[in-house]
Coordinates of C-alpha atoms in Angstrom, one line a residue:
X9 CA 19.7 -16.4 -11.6
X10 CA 18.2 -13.2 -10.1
X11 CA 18.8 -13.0 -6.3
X12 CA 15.4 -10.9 -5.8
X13 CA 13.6 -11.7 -9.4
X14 CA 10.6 -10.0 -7.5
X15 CA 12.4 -6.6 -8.2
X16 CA 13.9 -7.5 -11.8
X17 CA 9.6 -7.8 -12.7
X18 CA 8.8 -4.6 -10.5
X19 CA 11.4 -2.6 -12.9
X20 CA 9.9 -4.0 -16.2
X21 CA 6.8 -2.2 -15.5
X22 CA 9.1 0.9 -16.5
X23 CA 11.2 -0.2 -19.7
X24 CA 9.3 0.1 -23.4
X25 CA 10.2 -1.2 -26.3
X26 CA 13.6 -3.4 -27.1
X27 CA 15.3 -4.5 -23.8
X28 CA 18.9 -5.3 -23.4
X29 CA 20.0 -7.7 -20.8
X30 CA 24.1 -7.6 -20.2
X31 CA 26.1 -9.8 -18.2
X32 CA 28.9 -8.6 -16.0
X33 CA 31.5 -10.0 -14.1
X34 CA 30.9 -13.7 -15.7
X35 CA 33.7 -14.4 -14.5
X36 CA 33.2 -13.6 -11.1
X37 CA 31.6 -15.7 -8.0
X38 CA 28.4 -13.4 -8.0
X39 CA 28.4 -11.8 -11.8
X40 CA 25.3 -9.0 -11.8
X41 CA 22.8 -8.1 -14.8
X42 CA 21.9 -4.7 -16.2
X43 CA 18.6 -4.1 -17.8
X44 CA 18.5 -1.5 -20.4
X45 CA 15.5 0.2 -22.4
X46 CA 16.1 3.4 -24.3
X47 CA 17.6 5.9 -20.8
X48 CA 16.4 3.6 -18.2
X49 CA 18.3 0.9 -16.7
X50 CA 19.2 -1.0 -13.7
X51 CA 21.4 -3.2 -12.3
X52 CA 20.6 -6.5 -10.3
X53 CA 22.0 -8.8 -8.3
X54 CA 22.6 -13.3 -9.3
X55 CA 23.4 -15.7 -7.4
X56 CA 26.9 -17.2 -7.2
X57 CA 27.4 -19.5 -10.0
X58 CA 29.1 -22.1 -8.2
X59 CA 25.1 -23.3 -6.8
X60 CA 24.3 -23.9 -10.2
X61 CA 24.6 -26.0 -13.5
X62 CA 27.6 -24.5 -15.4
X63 CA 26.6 -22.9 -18.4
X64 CA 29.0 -22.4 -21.9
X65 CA 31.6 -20.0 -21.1
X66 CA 30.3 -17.4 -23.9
X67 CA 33.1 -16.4 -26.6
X68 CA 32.7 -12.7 -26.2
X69 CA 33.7 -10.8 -22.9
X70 CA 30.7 -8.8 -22.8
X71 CA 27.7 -10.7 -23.1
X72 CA 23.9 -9.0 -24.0
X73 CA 20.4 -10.6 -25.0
X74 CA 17.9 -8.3 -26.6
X75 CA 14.0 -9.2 -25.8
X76 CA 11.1 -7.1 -24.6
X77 CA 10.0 -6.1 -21.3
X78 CA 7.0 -7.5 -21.6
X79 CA 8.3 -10.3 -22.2
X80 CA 10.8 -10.9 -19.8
X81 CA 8.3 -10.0 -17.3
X82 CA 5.4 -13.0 -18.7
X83 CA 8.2 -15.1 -18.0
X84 CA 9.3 -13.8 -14.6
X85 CA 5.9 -14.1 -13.4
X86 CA 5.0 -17.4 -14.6
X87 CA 8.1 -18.8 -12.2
X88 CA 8.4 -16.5 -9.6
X89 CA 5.8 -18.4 -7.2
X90 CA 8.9 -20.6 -7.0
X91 CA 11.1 -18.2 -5.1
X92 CA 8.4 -17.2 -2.8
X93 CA 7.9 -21.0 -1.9
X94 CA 11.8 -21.5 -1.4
X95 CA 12.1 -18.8 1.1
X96 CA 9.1 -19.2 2.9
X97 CA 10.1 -23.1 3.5
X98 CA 13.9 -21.5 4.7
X99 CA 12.4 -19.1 7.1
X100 CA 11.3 -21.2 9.9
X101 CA 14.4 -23.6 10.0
X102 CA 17.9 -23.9 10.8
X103 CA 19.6 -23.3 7.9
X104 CA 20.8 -19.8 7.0
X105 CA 19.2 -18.0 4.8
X106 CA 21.8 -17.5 2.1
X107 CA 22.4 -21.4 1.9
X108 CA 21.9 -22.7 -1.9
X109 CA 18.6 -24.8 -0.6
X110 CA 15.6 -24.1 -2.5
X111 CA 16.9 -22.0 -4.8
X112 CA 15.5 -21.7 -8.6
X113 CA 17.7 -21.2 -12.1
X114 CA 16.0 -19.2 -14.6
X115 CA 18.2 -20.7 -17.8
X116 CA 16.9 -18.3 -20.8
X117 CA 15.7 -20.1 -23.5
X118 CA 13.4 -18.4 -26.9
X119 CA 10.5 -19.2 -26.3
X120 CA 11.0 -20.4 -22.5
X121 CA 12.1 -19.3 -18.7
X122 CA 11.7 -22.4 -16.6
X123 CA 11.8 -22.6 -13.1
X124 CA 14.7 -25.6 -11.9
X125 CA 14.2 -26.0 -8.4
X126 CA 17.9 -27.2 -6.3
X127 CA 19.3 -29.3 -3.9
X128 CA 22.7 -29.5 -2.3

């Protein structure tokens, strides 16, 4: 899951064609994503796996997805409302603002990118 999604659908305005997603760090508490499309790419942050559902451990070490940009961003945008009501409900109360409340899991599916909202 994409700590700031807003920014991973900023940056697909930019990328044409075929994009790559690729996983690194799986292994790690807070593994980060790169986008890549023809000589662009960037990197982005997820959250730490531990706040979330655990996923199959992939066979391979490096892990990539191939979709378009424009695609990846339809589905970005049809959740993202999501994040922006998870932090706003956050904001005015006690608890900090990195705690795992409200957060949303964006599981990657063919022909789907639903929104899971989660609870401690």
């Amino acid at each position: 899951m994409f700590q700031k999604p807003q920014e991973v659908a900023k940056s697909c305005r930019y990328y044409r064609g075929e994009l790559t997603l690729e996983m690194h760090d799986s292994e790690s508490d807070y593994p980060s994503v790169t986008l890549t499309s023809g000589h662009r790419s960037g990197t982005f942050d997820t959250f730490p796996s531990k706040d979330h559902p655990e996923l199959p451990r992939p066979e391979e070490e490096a892990v990539s997805f191939t979709t378009s940009a424009a695609a990846l961003l339809s589905r970005i945008e049809r959740v993202k409302y999501a994040v922006r009501e998870s932090r706003g409900a956050m904001s005015g109360h006690s608890r900090p603002a990195s705690s795992s409340v409200g957060t949303m899991c964006l599981p990657w599916t063919v022909t789907r990118l639903p929104a899971i909202q989660t609870r401690p």
